[in-house]
Amino acid sequence: AQKVTQAQTEISVVEKEDVTLDCVYETRDTTYYLFWYKQPPSGELVFLIRRNSFDEQNEISGRYSWNFQKSTSSFNFTITASQVVDSAVYFCALDDYKLSFGAGTTVTVRA
Amino acid sequence: EAGVAQSPRYKIIEKRQSVAFWCNPISGHATLYWYQQILGQGPKLLIQFQNNGVVDDSQLPKDRFSAERLKGVDSTLKIQPAKLEDSAVYLCASSLRGRGADMEQFFGPGTRLTVL
């Protein structure tokens, strides 16, 4: 069974638009960790954020923000005022006993 | 601080040949991971080491894949013999710890393997 589901396969926006990436996860554990990674065209996965299951506070880092809702098992990611450099594949991942990645969402930001 | 190093970056082989990938983790990171990323998919964990011991190799096809982490630092992943479906990017990652604080995994650039 898929542990992490990323609803959107591809999203294309024009620069300065906001982009929201959906992530829904499934686990029976009460202690788990959620992550977002960015994979630019160069291929190297870049760590963006980690959240543990006991911390439902939303977080903002510059133009990036994350919304964690345990009640709906979702951990969504928003890029505000997107830029061309945000073009990449974004992965949501769940670590309950090992790290499982979603299939990824390809974000294309057009100038 | 130097990141995770991997070599080679690209490799093309014919099916039934063998191939080996090398990974040097971030200095001081006790946990090392190998992932397989098939085009259009998320990475899939193949094996996890804690120092030089194996923590999880449940998804490693042991009939053809092997990995070792001698001395608890760098690691080698081998495929012998390779099949067409092994064409993928092989990613190495490391973390300071396996769980809890400092568990974030940092990834290397990957080795793109093409099996013809």
Tab-separated table of C-alpha atoms in Angstrom:
chain	number	residue	atom	x	y	z
A	1	ALA	CA	0.000	0.000	0.000
A	2	GLN	CA	1.208	3.469	-0.851
A	3	LYS	CA	2.234	5.227	2.330
A	4	VAL	CA	2.637	8.659	0.803
A	5	THR	CA	0.370	10.038	-1.880
A	6	GLN	CA	1.105	13.219	-3.751
A	7	ALA	CA	-2.051	14.126	-5.604
A	8	GLN	CA	-0.510	16.274	-8.299
A	9	THR	CA	1.879	14.769	-10.805
A	10	GLU	CA	2.692	18.064	-12.494
A	11	ILE	CA	1.959	21.714	-11.805
A	12	SER	CA	2.791	24.540	-14.179
A	13	VAL	CA	2.527	28.173	-13.098
A	14	VAL	CA	3.672	31.593	-14.175
A	15	GLU	CA	6.249	33.343	-12.061
A	16	LYS	CA	4.877	35.060	-8.934
A	17	GLU	CA	1.902	32.732	-8.675
A	18	ASP	CA	1.504	30.683	-5.496
A	19	VAL	CA	1.832	26.897	-5.698
A	20	THR	CA	0.446	24.382	-3.209
A	21	LEU	CA	1.600	20.776	-3.252
A	22	ASP	CA	-0.604	18.228	-1.538
A	23	CYS	CA	0.682	15.290	0.469
A	24	VAL	CA	-1.377	12.662	2.253
A	25	TYR	CA	0.259	9.921	4.278
A	26	GLU	CA	-0.754	6.688	5.932
A	27	THR	CA	0.716	5.110	9.036
A	28	ARG	CA	-0.408	3.242	12.134
A	29	ASP	CA	2.444	4.549	14.235
A	30	THR	CA	1.905	7.399	16.665
A	31	THR	CA	5.502	8.550	16.342
A	32	TYR	CA	6.596	9.405	12.860
A	33	TYR	CA	8.351	12.085	10.873
A	34	LEU	CA	7.397	13.911	7.707
A	35	PHE	CA	9.740	15.505	5.218
A	36	TRP	CA	9.789	17.539	2.060
A	37	TYR	CA	12.687	17.272	-0.371
A	38	LYS	CA	13.402	19.217	-3.549
A	39	GLN	CA	15.062	17.571	-6.561
A	40	PRO	CA	16.219	20.176	-9.091
A	41	PRO	CA	17.239	19.182	-12.624
A	42	SER	CA	20.767	18.504	-11.357
A	43	GLY	CA	19.321	15.475	-9.583
A	44	GLU	CA	20.520	15.953	-6.016
A	45	LEU	CA	17.793	15.738	-3.384
A	46	VAL	CA	17.763	18.778	-1.122
A	47	PHE	CA	16.266	18.585	2.353
A	48	LEU	CA	13.652	21.283	3.005
A	49	ILE	CA	11.859	20.457	6.232
A	50	ARG	CA	11.220	17.808	8.874
A	51	ARG	CA	8.163	17.618	11.110
A	52	ASN	CA	7.519	15.100	13.881
A	53	SER	CA	4.065	13.745	14.586
A	54	PHE	CA	3.750	15.624	17.867
A	55	ASP	CA	4.409	19.036	16.405
A	56	GLU	CA	1.470	20.335	14.402
A	57	GLN	CA	2.667	23.904	14.256
A	58	ASN	CA	2.758	25.272	10.775
A	59	GLU	CA	6.070	26.629	9.603
A	60	ILE	CA	7.176	29.393	7.310
A	61	SER	CA	10.643	29.758	5.882
A	62	GLY	CA	10.948	32.634	3.464
A	63	ARG	CA	8.615	31.923	0.554
A	64	TYR	CA	8.020	28.348	1.722
A	65	SER	CA	5.328	27.324	4.173
A	66	TRP	CA	4.051	23.993	5.408
A	67	ASN	CA	0.655	23.020	6.787
A	68	PHE	CA	0.564	19.841	8.883
A	69	GLN	CA	-2.894	18.519	9.787
A	70	LYS	CA	-2.838	15.274	11.699
A	71	SER	CA	-6.624	14.962	11.564
A	72	THR	CA	-6.524	14.600	7.797
A	73	SER	CA	-3.048	12.991	7.601
A	74	SER	CA	-1.854	15.773	5.365
A	75	PHE	CA	1.354	17.739	5.135
A	76	ASN	CA	0.960	20.317	2.399
A	77	PHE	CA	3.622	22.632	1.033
A	78	THR	CA	3.098	26.107	-0.413
A	79	ILE	CA	5.517	28.187	-2.414
A	80	THR	CA	4.501	31.832	-2.344
A	81	ALA	CA	5.387	34.130	-5.239
A	82	SER	CA	7.056	31.351	-7.195
A	83	GLN	CA	10.278	31.921	-9.107
A	84	VAL	CA	11.856	30.108	-12.034
A	85	VAL	CA	14.467	28.642	-9.661
A	86	ASP	CA	11.664	26.813	-7.863
A	87	SER	CA	11.255	24.553	-10.895
A	88	ALA	CA	11.998	21.050	-9.619
A	89	VAL	CA	10.445	17.794	-8.507
A	90	TYR	CA	9.226	17.966	-4.922
A	91	PHE	CA	8.929	14.854	-2.802
A	92	CYS	CA	6.978	14.334	0.370
A	93	ALA	CA	8.272	11.521	2.574
A	94	LEU	CA	7.198	9.662	5.695
A	95	ASP	CA	9.507	8.011	8.178
A	96	ASP	CA	7.658	5.685	10.543
A	97	TYR	CA	10.334	3.022	10.630
A	98	LYS	CA	12.038	3.829	7.340
A	99	LEU	CA	11.787	6.656	4.869
A	100	SER	CA	9.114	6.196	2.195
A	101	PHE	CA	8.805	8.745	-0.575
A	102	GLY	CA	5.809	9.803	-2.582
A	103	ALA	CA	5.981	9.750	-6.360
A	104	GLY	CA	6.806	13.422	-6.536
A	105	THR	CA	5.230	16.535	-8.036
A	106	THR	CA	6.980	18.248	-10.916
A	107	VAL	CA	6.705	22.010	-10.589
A	108	THR	CA	7.442	24.163	-13.619
A	109	VAL	CA	7.576	27.905	-13.130
A	110	ARG	CA	7.466	29.883	-16.381
A	111	ALA	CA	8.941	33.348	-16.655
B	1	GLU	CA	31.428	20.958	5.147
B	2	ALA	CA	31.730	18.494	2.294
B	3	GLY	CA	28.554	16.752	1.186
B	4	VAL	CA	27.922	13.130	0.300
B	5	ALA	CA	30.254	12.034	-2.481
B	6	GLN	CA	29.378	9.384	-5.041
B	7	SER	CA	31.168	7.895	-7.995
B	8	PRO	CA	30.892	7.315	-10.816
B	9	ARG	CA	28.225	9.824	-11.859
B	10	TYR	CA	27.234	7.821	-14.924
B	11	LYS	CA	27.655	4.214	-15.931
B	12	ILE	CA	26.530	2.302	-18.993
B	13	ILE	CA	26.808	-1.474	-19.032
B	14	GLU	CA	25.296	-4.412	-20.844
B	15	LYS	CA	22.935	-6.796	-19.140
B	16	ARG	CA	24.578	-9.586	-17.204
B	17	GLN	CA	27.639	-7.440	-16.524
B	18	SER	CA	28.556	-6.360	-13.022
B	19	VAL	CA	28.879	-2.829	-11.686
B	20	ALA	CA	29.893	-1.160	-8.429
B	21	PHE	CA	29.060	2.238	-6.960
B	22	TRP	CA	30.952	4.035	-4.248
B	23	CYS	CA	29.717	6.450	-1.592
B	24	ASN	CA	31.510	8.562	0.976
B	25	PRO	CA	29.102	10.043	3.538
B	26	ILE	CA	29.350	13.338	5.373
B	27	SER	CA	32.059	13.114	7.992
B	28	GLY	CA	30.718	11.918	11.324
B	29	HIS	CA	27.440	10.579	9.958
B	30	ALA	CA	26.805	7.186	11.475
B	31	THR	CA	23.894	6.205	9.251
B	32	LEU	CA	24.258	5.533	5.535
B	33	TYR	CA	21.537	4.675	3.036
B	34	TRP	CA	21.370	3.443	-0.541
B	35	TYR	CA	18.294	4.238	-2.608
B	36	GLN	CA	17.174	3.278	-6.086
B	37	GLN	CA	15.257	5.924	-8.021
B	38	ILE	CA	13.597	4.752	-11.214
B	39	LEU	CA	12.665	7.496	-13.668
B	40	GLY	CA	9.417	9.199	-12.677
B	41	GLN	CA	9.307	7.645	-9.206
B	42	GLY	CA	10.395	8.543	-5.719
B	43	PRO	CA	13.530	6.968	-4.261
B	44	LYS	CA	13.162	3.503	-2.789
B	45	LEU	CA	15.329	2.419	0.127
B	46	LEU	CA	17.584	-0.524	-0.684
B	47	ILE	CA	19.708	-0.762	2.444
B	48	GLN	CA	20.466	1.169	5.621
B	49	PHE	CA	23.678	0.912	7.637
B	50	GLN	CA	24.272	2.075	11.172
B	51	ASN	CA	28.050	2.381	11.412
B	52	ASN	CA	29.142	-0.851	9.699
B	53	GLY	CA	26.085	-2.922	10.603
B	54	VAL	CA	22.998	-3.448	8.437
B	55	VAL	CA	19.786	-2.036	9.927
B	56	ASP	CA	17.396	-2.734	7.050
B	57	ASP	CA	17.951	-4.543	3.771
B	58	SER	CA	14.407	-5.835	3.291
B	59	GLN	CA	14.062	-4.278	-0.160
B	60	LEU	CA	17.492	-5.225	-1.449
B	61	PRO	CA	17.313	-7.906	-4.189
B	62	LYS	CA	19.903	-10.056	-2.522
B	63	ASP	CA	20.269	-12.482	-5.392
B	64	ARG	CA	22.032	-9.794	-7.402
B	65	PHE	CA	22.646	-6.789	-5.171
B	66	SER	CA	25.157	-6.555	-2.353
B	67	ALA	CA	26.448	-3.718	-0.231
B	68	GLU	CA	29.081	-3.250	2.391
B	69	ARG	CA	30.294	-0.516	4.663
B	70	LEU	CA	33.631	-1.617	5.958
B	71	LYS	CA	35.058	0.451	8.820
B	72	GLY	CA	31.759	2.298	9.124
B	73	VAL	CA	32.661	5.083	6.726
B	74	ASP	CA	32.411	4.717	2.961
B	75	SER	CA	30.254	2.134	1.259
B	76	THR	CA	30.040	0.146	-1.951
B	77	LEU	CA	26.903	-1.104	-3.683
B	78	LYS	CA	27.336	-3.861	-6.263
B	79	ILE	CA	25.029	-5.374	-8.849
B	80	GLN	CA	25.956	-8.723	-10.347
B	81	PRO	CA	24.593	-9.608	-12.853
B	82	ALA	CA	22.723	-6.511	-13.982
B	83	LYS	CA	19.290	-6.665	-15.589
B	84	LEU	CA	17.568	-4.159	-17.831
B	85	GLU	CA	15.199	-3.173	-15.005
B	86	ASP	CA	18.164	-2.073	-12.870
B	87	SER	CA	18.460	1.068	-15.001
B	88	ALA	CA	17.940	3.842	-12.473
B	89	VAL	CA	19.695	6.471	-10.420
B	90	TYR	CA	21.365	5.069	-7.312
B	91	LEU	CA	21.402	7.573	-4.509
B	92	CYS	CA	23.488	7.468	-1.394
B	93	ALA	CA	22.448	9.434	1.685
B	94	SER	CA	23.752	9.867	5.197
B	95	SER	CA	22.455	11.186	8.480
B	96	LEU	CA	23.972	11.904	11.838
B	97	ARG	CA	21.497	9.562	13.512
B	98	GLY	CA	18.911	7.059	12.357
B	99	ARG	CA	15.977	8.425	14.370
B	100	GLY	CA	14.997	11.503	16.333
B	101	ALA	CA	16.922	14.734	16.270
B	102	ASP	CA	19.531	15.017	13.500
B	103	MET	CA	17.867	12.282	11.457
B	104	GLU	CA	17.615	14.367	8.297
B	105	GLN	CA	19.141	12.546	5.384
B	106	PHE	CA	21.528	14.373	3.088
B	107	PHE	CA	21.831	12.992	-0.404
B	108	GLY	CA	24.674	12.673	-2.847
B	109	PRO	CA	24.388	13.532	-6.557
B	110	GLY	CA	23.623	9.930	-7.503
B	111	THR	CA	24.943	7.489	-10.080
B	112	ARG	CA	22.861	7.133	-13.210
B	113	LEU	CA	23.032	3.517	-14.383
B	114	THR	CA	21.928	2.486	-17.853
B	115	VAL	CA	21.732	-1.230	-18.595
B	116	LEU	CA	21.587	-2.078	-22.312
